[in-house]
Coordinates of C-alpha atoms and ligand atoms in Angstrom, one line a residue:
X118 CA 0.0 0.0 0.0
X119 CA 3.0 2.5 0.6
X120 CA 4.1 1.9 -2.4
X121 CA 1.2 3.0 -4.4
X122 CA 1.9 6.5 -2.5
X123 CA 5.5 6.6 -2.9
X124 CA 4.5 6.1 -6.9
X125 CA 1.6 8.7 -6.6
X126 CA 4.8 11.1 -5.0
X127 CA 6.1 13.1 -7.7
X128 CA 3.0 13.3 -10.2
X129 CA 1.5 15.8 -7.6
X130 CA 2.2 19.2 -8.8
X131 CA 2.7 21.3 -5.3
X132 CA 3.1 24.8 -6.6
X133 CA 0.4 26.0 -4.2
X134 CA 0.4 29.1 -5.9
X135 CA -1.9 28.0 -8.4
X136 CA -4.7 27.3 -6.3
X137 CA -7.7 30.0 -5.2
X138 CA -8.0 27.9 -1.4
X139 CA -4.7 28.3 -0.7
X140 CA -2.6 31.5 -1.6
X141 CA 0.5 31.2 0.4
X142 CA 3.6 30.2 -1.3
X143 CA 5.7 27.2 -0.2
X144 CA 3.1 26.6 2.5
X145 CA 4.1 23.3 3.7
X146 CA 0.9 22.5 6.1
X147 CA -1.5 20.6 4.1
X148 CA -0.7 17.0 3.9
X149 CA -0.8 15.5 0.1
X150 CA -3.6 12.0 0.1
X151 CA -3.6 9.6 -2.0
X152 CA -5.1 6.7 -0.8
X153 CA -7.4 5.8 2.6
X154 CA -8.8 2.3 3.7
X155 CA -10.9 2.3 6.9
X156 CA -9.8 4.6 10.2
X157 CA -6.4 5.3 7.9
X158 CA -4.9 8.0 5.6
X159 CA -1.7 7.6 3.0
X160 CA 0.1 10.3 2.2
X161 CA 2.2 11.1 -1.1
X162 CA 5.7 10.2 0.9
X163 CA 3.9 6.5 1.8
X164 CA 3.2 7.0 5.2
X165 CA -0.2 6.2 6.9
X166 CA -2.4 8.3 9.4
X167 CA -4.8 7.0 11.9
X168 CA -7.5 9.2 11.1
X169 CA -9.7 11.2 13.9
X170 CA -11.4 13.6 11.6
X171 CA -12.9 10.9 9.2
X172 CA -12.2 13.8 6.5
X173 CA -14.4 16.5 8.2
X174 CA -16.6 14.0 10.1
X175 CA -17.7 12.4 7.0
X176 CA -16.4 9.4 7.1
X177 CA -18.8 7.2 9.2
X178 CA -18.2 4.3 7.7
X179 CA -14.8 3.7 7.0
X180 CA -13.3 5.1 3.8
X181 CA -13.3 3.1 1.0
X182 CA -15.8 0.6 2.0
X183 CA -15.7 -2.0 -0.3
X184 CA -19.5 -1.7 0.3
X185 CA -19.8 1.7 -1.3
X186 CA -17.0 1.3 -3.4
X187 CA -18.6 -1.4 -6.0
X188 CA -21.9 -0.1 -5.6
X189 CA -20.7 3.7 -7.2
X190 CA -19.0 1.4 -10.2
X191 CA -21.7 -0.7 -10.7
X192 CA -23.9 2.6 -10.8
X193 CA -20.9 4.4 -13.3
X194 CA -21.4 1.2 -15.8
X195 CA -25.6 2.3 -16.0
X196 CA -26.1 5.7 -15.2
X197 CA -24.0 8.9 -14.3
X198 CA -26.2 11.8 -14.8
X199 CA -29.8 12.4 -14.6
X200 CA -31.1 15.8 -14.7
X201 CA -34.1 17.0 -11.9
X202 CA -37.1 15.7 -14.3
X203 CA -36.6 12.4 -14.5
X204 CA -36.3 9.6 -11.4
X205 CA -33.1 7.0 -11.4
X206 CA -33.0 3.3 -9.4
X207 CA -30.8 4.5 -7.4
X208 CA -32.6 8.4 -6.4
X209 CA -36.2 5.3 -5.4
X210 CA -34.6 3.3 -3.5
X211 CA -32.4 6.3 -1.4
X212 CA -35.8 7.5 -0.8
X213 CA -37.2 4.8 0.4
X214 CA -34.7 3.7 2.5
X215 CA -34.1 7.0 4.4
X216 CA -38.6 7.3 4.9
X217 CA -37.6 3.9 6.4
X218 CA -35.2 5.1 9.0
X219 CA -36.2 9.1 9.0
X220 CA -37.3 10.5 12.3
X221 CA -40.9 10.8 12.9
X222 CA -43.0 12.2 9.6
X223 CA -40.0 13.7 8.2
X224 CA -40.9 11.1 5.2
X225 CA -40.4 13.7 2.3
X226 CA -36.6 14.0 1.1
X227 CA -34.8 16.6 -1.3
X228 CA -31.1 16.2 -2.3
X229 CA -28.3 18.4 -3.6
X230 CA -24.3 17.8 -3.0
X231 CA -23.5 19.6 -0.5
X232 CA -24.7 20.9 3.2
X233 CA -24.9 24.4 2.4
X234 CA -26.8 24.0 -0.3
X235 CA -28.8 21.7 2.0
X236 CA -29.5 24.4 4.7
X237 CA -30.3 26.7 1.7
X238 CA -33.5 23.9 0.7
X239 CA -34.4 24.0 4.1
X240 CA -34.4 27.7 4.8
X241 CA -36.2 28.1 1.2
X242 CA -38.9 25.5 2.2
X243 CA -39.5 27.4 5.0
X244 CA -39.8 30.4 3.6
X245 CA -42.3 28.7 1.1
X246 CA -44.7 27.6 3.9
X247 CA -44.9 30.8 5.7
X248 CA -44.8 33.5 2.9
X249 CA -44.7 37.3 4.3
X250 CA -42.2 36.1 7.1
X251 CA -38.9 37.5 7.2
X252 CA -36.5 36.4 9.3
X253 CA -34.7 33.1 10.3
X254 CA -33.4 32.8 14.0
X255 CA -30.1 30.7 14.3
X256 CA -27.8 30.0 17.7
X257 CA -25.2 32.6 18.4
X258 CA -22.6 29.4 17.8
X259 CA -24.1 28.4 14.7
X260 CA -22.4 26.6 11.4
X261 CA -24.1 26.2 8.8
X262 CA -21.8 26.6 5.7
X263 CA -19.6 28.4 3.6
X264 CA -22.6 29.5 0.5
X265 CA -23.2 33.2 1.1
X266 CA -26.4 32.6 2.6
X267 CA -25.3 29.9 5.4
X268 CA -22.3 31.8 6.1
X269 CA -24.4 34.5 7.3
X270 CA -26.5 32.0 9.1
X271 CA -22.9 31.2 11.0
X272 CA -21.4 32.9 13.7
X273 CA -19.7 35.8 12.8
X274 CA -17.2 35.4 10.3
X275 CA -14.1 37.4 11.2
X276 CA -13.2 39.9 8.2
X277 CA -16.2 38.7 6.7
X278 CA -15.7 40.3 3.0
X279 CA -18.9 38.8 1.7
X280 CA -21.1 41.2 4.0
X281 CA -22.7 43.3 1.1
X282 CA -24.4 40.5 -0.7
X283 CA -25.0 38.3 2.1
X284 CA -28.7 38.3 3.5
X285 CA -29.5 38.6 7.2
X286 CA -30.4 36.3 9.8
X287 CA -31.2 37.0 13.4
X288 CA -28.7 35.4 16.4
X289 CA -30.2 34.5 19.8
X290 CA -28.0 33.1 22.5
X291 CA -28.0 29.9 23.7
X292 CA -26.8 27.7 26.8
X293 CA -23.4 26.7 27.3
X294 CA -23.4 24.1 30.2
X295 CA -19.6 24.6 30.3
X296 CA -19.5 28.5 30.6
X297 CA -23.1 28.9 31.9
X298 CA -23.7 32.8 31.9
X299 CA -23.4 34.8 35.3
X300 CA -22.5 31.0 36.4
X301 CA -25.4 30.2 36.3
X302 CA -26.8 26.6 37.1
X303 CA -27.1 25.1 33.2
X304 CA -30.7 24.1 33.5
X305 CA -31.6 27.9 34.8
X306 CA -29.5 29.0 31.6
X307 CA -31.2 27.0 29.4
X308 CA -34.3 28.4 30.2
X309 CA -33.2 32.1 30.1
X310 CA -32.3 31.2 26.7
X311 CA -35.5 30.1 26.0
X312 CA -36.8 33.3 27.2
X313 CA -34.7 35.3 25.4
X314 CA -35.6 33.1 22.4
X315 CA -39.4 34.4 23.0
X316 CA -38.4 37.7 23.7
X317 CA -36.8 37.9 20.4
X318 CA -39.8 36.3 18.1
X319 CA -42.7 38.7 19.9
X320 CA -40.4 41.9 20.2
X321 CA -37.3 41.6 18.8
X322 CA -38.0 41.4 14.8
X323 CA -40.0 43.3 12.6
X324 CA -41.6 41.0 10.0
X325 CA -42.5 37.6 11.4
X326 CA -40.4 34.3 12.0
X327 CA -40.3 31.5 9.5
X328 CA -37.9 29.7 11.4
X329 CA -35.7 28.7 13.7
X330 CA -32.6 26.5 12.9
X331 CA -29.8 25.0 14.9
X332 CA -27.8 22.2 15.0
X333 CA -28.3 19.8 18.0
X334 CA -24.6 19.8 19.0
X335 CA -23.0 23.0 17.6
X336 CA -20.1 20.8 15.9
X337 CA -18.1 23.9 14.5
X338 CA -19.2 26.1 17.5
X339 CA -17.8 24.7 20.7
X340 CA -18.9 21.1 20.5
X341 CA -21.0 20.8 23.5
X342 CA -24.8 19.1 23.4
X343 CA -27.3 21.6 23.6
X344 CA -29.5 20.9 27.0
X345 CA -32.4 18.5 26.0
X346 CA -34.6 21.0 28.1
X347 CA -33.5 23.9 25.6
X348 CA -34.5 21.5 22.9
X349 CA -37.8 20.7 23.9
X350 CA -38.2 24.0 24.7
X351 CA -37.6 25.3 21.2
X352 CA -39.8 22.9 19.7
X353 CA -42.3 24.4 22.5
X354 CA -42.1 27.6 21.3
X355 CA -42.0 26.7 17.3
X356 CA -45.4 24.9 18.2
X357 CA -46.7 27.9 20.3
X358 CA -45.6 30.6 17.3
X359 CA -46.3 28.2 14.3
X360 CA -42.4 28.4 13.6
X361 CA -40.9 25.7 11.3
X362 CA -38.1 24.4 13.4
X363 CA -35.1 23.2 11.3
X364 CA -32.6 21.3 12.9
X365 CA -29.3 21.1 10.8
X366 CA -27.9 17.6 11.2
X367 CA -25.2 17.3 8.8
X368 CA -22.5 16.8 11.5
X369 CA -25.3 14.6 13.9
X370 CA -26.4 12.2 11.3
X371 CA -26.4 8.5 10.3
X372 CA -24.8 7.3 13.3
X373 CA -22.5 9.7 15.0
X374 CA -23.7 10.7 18.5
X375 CA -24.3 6.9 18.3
X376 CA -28.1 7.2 17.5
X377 CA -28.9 7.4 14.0
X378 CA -29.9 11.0 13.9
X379 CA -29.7 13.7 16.8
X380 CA -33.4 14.1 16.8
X381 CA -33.4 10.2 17.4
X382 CA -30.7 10.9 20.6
X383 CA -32.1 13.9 21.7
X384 CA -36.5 12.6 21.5
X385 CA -36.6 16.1 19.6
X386 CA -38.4 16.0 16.0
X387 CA -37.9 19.1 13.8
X388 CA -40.4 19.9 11.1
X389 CA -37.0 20.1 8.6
X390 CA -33.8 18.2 9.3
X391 CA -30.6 18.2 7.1
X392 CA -28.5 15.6 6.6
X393 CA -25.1 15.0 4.7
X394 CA -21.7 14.5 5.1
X395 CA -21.9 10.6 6.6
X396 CA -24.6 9.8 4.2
X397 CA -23.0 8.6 1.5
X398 CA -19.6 6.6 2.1
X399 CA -17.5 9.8 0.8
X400 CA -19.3 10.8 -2.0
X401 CA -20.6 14.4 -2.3
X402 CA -24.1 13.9 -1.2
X403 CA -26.8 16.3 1.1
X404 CA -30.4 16.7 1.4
X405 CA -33.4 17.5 4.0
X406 CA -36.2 14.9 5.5
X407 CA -39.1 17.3 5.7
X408 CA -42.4 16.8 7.7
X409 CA -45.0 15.9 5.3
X410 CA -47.1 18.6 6.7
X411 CA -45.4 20.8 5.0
X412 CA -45.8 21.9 1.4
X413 CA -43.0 21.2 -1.0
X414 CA -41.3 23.1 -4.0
X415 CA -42.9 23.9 -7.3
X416 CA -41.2 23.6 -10.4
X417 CA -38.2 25.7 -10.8
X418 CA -38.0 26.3 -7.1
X419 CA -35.7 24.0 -6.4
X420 CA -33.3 22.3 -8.9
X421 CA -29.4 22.1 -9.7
X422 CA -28.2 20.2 -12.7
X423 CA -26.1 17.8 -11.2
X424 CA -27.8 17.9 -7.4
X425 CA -29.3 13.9 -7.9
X426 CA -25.9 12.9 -8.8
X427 CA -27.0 9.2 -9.4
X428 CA -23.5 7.7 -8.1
X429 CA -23.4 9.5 -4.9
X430 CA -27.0 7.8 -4.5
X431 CA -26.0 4.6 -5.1
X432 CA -22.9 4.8 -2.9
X433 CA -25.3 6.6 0.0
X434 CA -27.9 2.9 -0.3
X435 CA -24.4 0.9 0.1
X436 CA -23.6 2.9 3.1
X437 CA -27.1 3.5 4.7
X438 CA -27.1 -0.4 4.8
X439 CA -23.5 -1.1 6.0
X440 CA -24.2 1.6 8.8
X441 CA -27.5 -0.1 10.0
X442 CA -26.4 -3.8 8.8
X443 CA -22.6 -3.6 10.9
X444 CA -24.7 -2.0 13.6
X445 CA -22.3 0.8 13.5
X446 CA -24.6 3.1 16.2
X447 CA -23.8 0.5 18.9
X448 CA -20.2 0.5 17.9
X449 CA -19.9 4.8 18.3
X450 CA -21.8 3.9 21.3
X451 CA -19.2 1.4 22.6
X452 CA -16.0 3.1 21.4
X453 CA -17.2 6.1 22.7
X454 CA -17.8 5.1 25.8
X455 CA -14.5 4.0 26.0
X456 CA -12.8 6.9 24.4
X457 CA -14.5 9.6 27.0
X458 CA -13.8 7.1 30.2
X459 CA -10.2 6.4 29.3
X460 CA -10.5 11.3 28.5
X461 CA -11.3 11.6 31.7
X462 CA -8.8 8.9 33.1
X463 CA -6.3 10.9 31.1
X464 CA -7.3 14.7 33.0
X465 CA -6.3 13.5 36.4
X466 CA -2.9 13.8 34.6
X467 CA -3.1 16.3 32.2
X468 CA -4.1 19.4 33.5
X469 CA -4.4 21.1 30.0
X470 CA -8.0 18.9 30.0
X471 CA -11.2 21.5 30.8
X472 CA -13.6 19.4 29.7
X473 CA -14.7 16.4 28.0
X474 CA -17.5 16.3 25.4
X475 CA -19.8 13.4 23.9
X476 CA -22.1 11.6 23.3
X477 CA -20.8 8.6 20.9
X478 CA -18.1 9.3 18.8
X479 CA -18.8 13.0 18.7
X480 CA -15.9 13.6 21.1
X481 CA -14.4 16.5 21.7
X482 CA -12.0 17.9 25.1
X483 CA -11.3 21.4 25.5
X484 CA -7.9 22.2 26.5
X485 CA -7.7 25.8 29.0
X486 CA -5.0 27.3 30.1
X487 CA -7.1 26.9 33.8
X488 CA -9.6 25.1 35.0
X489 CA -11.2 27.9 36.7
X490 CA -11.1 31.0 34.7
X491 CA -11.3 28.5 31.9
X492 CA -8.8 30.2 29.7
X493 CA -8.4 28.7 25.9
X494 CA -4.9 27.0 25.6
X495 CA -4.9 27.8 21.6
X496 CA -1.4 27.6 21.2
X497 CA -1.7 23.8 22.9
X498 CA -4.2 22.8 20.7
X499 CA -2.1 23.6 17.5
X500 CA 0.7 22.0 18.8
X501 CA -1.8 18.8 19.7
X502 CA -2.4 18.6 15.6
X503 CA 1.1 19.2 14.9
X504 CA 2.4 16.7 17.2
X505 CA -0.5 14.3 16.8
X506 CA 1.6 14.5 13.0
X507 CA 4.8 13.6 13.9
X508 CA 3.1 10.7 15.4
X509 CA 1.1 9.7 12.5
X510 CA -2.8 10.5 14.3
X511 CA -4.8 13.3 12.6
X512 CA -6.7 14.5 15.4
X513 CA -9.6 17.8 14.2
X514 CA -8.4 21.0 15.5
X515 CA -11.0 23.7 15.7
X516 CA -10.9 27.0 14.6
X517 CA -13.8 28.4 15.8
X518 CA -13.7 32.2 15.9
X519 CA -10.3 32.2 16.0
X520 CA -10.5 30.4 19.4
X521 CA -9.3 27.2 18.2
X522 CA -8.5 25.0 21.8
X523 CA -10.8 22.1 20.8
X524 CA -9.5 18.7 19.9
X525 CA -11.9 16.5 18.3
X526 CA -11.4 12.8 18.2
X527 CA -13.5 11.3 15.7
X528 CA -13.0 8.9 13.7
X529 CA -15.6 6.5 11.5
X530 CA -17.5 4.5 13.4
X531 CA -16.2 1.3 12.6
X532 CA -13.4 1.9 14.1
X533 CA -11.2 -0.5 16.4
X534 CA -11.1 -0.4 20.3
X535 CA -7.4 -1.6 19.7
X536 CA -7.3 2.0 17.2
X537 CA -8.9 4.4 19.2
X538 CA -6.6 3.5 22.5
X539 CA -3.5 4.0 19.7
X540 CA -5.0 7.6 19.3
X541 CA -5.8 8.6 22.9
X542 CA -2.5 6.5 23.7
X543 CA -0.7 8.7 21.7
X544 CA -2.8 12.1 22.6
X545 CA -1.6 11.3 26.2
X546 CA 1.8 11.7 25.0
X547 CA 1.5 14.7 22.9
X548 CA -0.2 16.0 25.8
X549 CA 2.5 15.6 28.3
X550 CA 5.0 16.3 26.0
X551 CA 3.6 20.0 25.6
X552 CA 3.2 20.6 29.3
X553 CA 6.7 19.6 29.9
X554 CA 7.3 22.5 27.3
X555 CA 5.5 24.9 28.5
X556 CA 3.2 25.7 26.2
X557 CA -0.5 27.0 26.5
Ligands
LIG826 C1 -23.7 21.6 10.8 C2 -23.2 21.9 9.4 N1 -24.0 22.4 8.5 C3 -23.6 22.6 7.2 C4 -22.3 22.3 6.8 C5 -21.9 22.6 5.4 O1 -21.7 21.5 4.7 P1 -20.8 21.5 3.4 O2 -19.4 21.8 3.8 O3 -21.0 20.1 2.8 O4 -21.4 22.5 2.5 C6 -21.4 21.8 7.7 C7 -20.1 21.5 7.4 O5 -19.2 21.3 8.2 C8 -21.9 21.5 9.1 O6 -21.1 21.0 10.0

C-alpha cells in the first residue's frame, strides 16, 4: 500500500500558488492524500495516518468501504447523470430507505451535493410555507456553511468580506453548560435562553419568523450538546408561534452521536432536518427529510443540474445499509464510551484537559490554560495537531472564531477499540510532552 503512495509522489504538482484555497507560497501545512482504507490516511511520501477527523466527520463508515466502493461502479457502468425531471434506481430506492429510517414524519426528502446548499433547501422551504415572514433565528454558535447565505446564518465570520451581498439572519443566544452565563446553574441557563428566544420572536424582529434552525450539538461552535430541556423548549415555542423548526444535522447524522440522527438521541423532532456529510460513504451527497405537513417546492423552485448525482445515490444505499447492517450506532456507542472514560482517566494527569464532550463518537475535550477562569490553551491545541503529525494520528483542530482550543477525536464509526486506544495512547503523549514545554 505504501508503495502506491510513494508512486503517486512526484505526479503531484505542489506549486500551491496555483490554487484560489490556498494563496500562500511554499506553505508546507496541508498534507498530500492519495489513498485511505478504513480509520487510515496515505500520504504522497507512503506514510499512513490513523484518522480522527474521518475527512471532516464524513467518514462514518470507513473510507473506501468495499461496500460503497462497487456499488458507485456498478452505478458508473448504467447511469451517471440524470437531470431534476426524470427519477433513477438509485434516487427510489435512497428514498425509500431514508422514509424507512427518517425520524418521525419527516418522510419527504430533497437532495443536492452539499450541506450548504442543504440548509439553503431547508431555509427556502421554509420560507415557502410561511410566505410574508422575514427572518430566520439561528444560535449565536451556529455553522451552517460556507454559501453566502449559510455563512451568514454562522457565527460571525471574522473579516467577513462577503457582508454586502450576504442576507441577514437573526442570532439569539444559547446555553453553554460549560460556561453557563453569570455562572449560572445550566438548567436555569437554558431556560433564560428560551426566554430570550421568546423575547426575540414577539419583540425583537420586525416582519415575522419562519424559522428557527440550529444544530443539535454546535459541531463547529464549541462542541458541546445543547441541554435537551433547551430542545424541547424550542420545539415548544415553534409549536406555540407556528415556527418551522429546522434542525441542521449534517455533522449529527447517520450514526455519529451513536443514535442514528440527533433528533433520534435527543426525542426532539424538527419539522426540517438536514443531513449530509456521513450519508454517503464519501461521495458528495446532502439533502433534508421534511415533515409531510409541509408543502414542497414547485417547479423551478428548487433544482441544480447535477444535485441527484446518481452515483453518490448509489454509494449513500451501500452505506445506509453497511451503517445499519454492521450495527455501526452500537459501535460509536461502545468506542465512545470507552474513548470519554479512558479522557477523563487521562485529566487527572493532564491538567491542560477542561472538559470532555460526547455523546458517541462525537468527542471533543477542550484544552484551558485553567480550569477555573477556563482560559483557551490555543497555542496547545495547535501543537496537539502538529504533534498528533509527527506521530502519525490526525486529530480535528477547531478554529472556531479564532478560538481554536478544541480537539476533536472522531473517527468513522467502525473503528477499532485496539485504534482508538492508539489515538488517545498517543494524545496522552503529545499532551505531556507539551506541558513539559511549557506551552498554553
Ligand atoms: C452543521 C453543518 N451544516 C452545514 C455544513 C456545510 O456542509 P458542506 O461543507 O457540505 O457545504 C457543515 C459542514 O461542516 C456543518 O457542519
Amino acid at each position: 500500500m505504501a508503495s502506491d503512495a510513494t508512486i503517486a509522489h512526484g505526479k503531484i504538482d505542489h506549486a500551491k500558488k496555483s490554487l484560489v484555497h490556498d494563496p500562500v507560497e511554499g506553505d508546507k501545512s496541508k498534507i498530500t492524500l492519495v489513498k485511505a482504507l478504513g480509520s487510515f490516511v496515505w500520504d504522497d511520501q507512503g506514510n499512513r495516518y490513523l484518522d480522527c477527523t474521518s475527512q471532516a466527520w464524513s467518514n462514518n463508515l470507513g473510507a473506501n468501504d468495499p461496500r460503497v466502493v462497487e456499488a458507485a461502479i456498478a452505478q458508473l457502468r448504467q447511469i451517471t447523470h440524470a437531470r431534476p425531471n426524470f427519477n433513477t434506481p438509485a434516487l427510489l430506492e435512497l428514498t425509500a430507505k431514508l422514509r424507512e429510517i427518517s425520524p418521525g414524519d419527516l418522510n419527504r426528502i430533497g437532495y443536492t451535493l452539499h450541506g450548504s446548499l442543504a440548509v439553503e433547501m431547508a431555509i427556502k422551504l421554509a420560507y415557502k410555507n410561511h410566505p410574508g415572514r422575514h427572518n430566520i433565528i439561528v444560535l449565536q454558535d451556529a455553522y451552517h456553511g460556507r454559501s453566502l447565505t449559510t455563512m451568514a446564518a454562522s457565527w460571525p465570520h471574522p473579516n467577513n468580506p462577503f457582508l454586502p451581498i450576504q442576507p441577514r439572519f437573526t442570532r439569539v443566544p444559547h446555553p453553554d453548560p460549560y460556561r453557563p452565563r453569570l455562572g449560572l446553574d445550566p438548567e436555569i441557563e437554558s431556560q433564560l435562553c428560551l426566554q430570550l428566544l421568546e423575547e426575540t420572536i414577539v419583540k425583537g424582529v420586525d416582519g415575522g419568523v419562519a424559522a428557527i434552525m440550529l444544530e443539535p450539538i454546535p459541531g463547529n461552535g464549541g462542541h458541546i450538546a445543547l441541554p435537551v430541556s433547551f430542545l424541547k423548549g424550542v420545539r415548544a415555542i415553534c409549536d406555540k408561534h407556528d415556527i418551522v423548526m429546522i434542525f441542521d444535522e449534517i455533522q449529527t447524522c447517520f450514526g455519529r452521536t451513536g443514535a442514528m440522527f440527533g433528533s433520534d438521541y435527543f426525542g426532539v423532532i424538527p419539522d426540517i432536518m438536514t443531513f449530509g456529510k456521513g450519508v454517503s460513504g464519501g461521495f458528495p451527497l446532502a439533502g433534508i427529510m421534511a415533515s409531510e405537513r409541509l408543502k414542497g417546492f414547485e417547479t423551478g423552485e428548487d433544482a441544480l443540474t447535477f444535485g441527484q448525482f446518481p452515483v453518490a445515490m448509489a454509494a449513500a444505499v451501500a452505506a445506509v445499509n453497511a451503517i445499519i447492517d454492521d450495527k455501526l450506532c452500537d459501535n460509536a456507542r461502545e468506542i465512545g464510551a470507552y474513548a470519554t472514560q479512558r479522557l477523563h482517566e487521562m485529566a487527572q494527569n493532564r491538567a491542560l484537559i477542561g472538559d470532555i464532550r460526547g455523546p458517541g463518537l462525537f468527542v471533543s475535550i477542550e484544552l484551558v490554560k485553567d480550569r477555573q477562569t477556563k482560559e483557551p490553551a490555543t497555542r496547545a491545541a495547535a501543537e496537539v495537531y502538529r504533534r498528533g503529525v509527527e506521530r502519525r494520528v490526525l486529530f480535528g483542530e477547531s478554529r472556531y472564531a479564532g478560538l481554536g482550543n478544541l480537539i476533536k477525536i472522531k473517527p468513522p464509526l467502525d473503528v477499532t477499540k485496539e485504534d482508538m486506544g492508539h489515538a488517545l495512547d498517543v494524545l496522552d503523549e503529545v499532551l505531556g510532552s507539551i506541558e513539559a514545554d511549557g506551552i498554553a
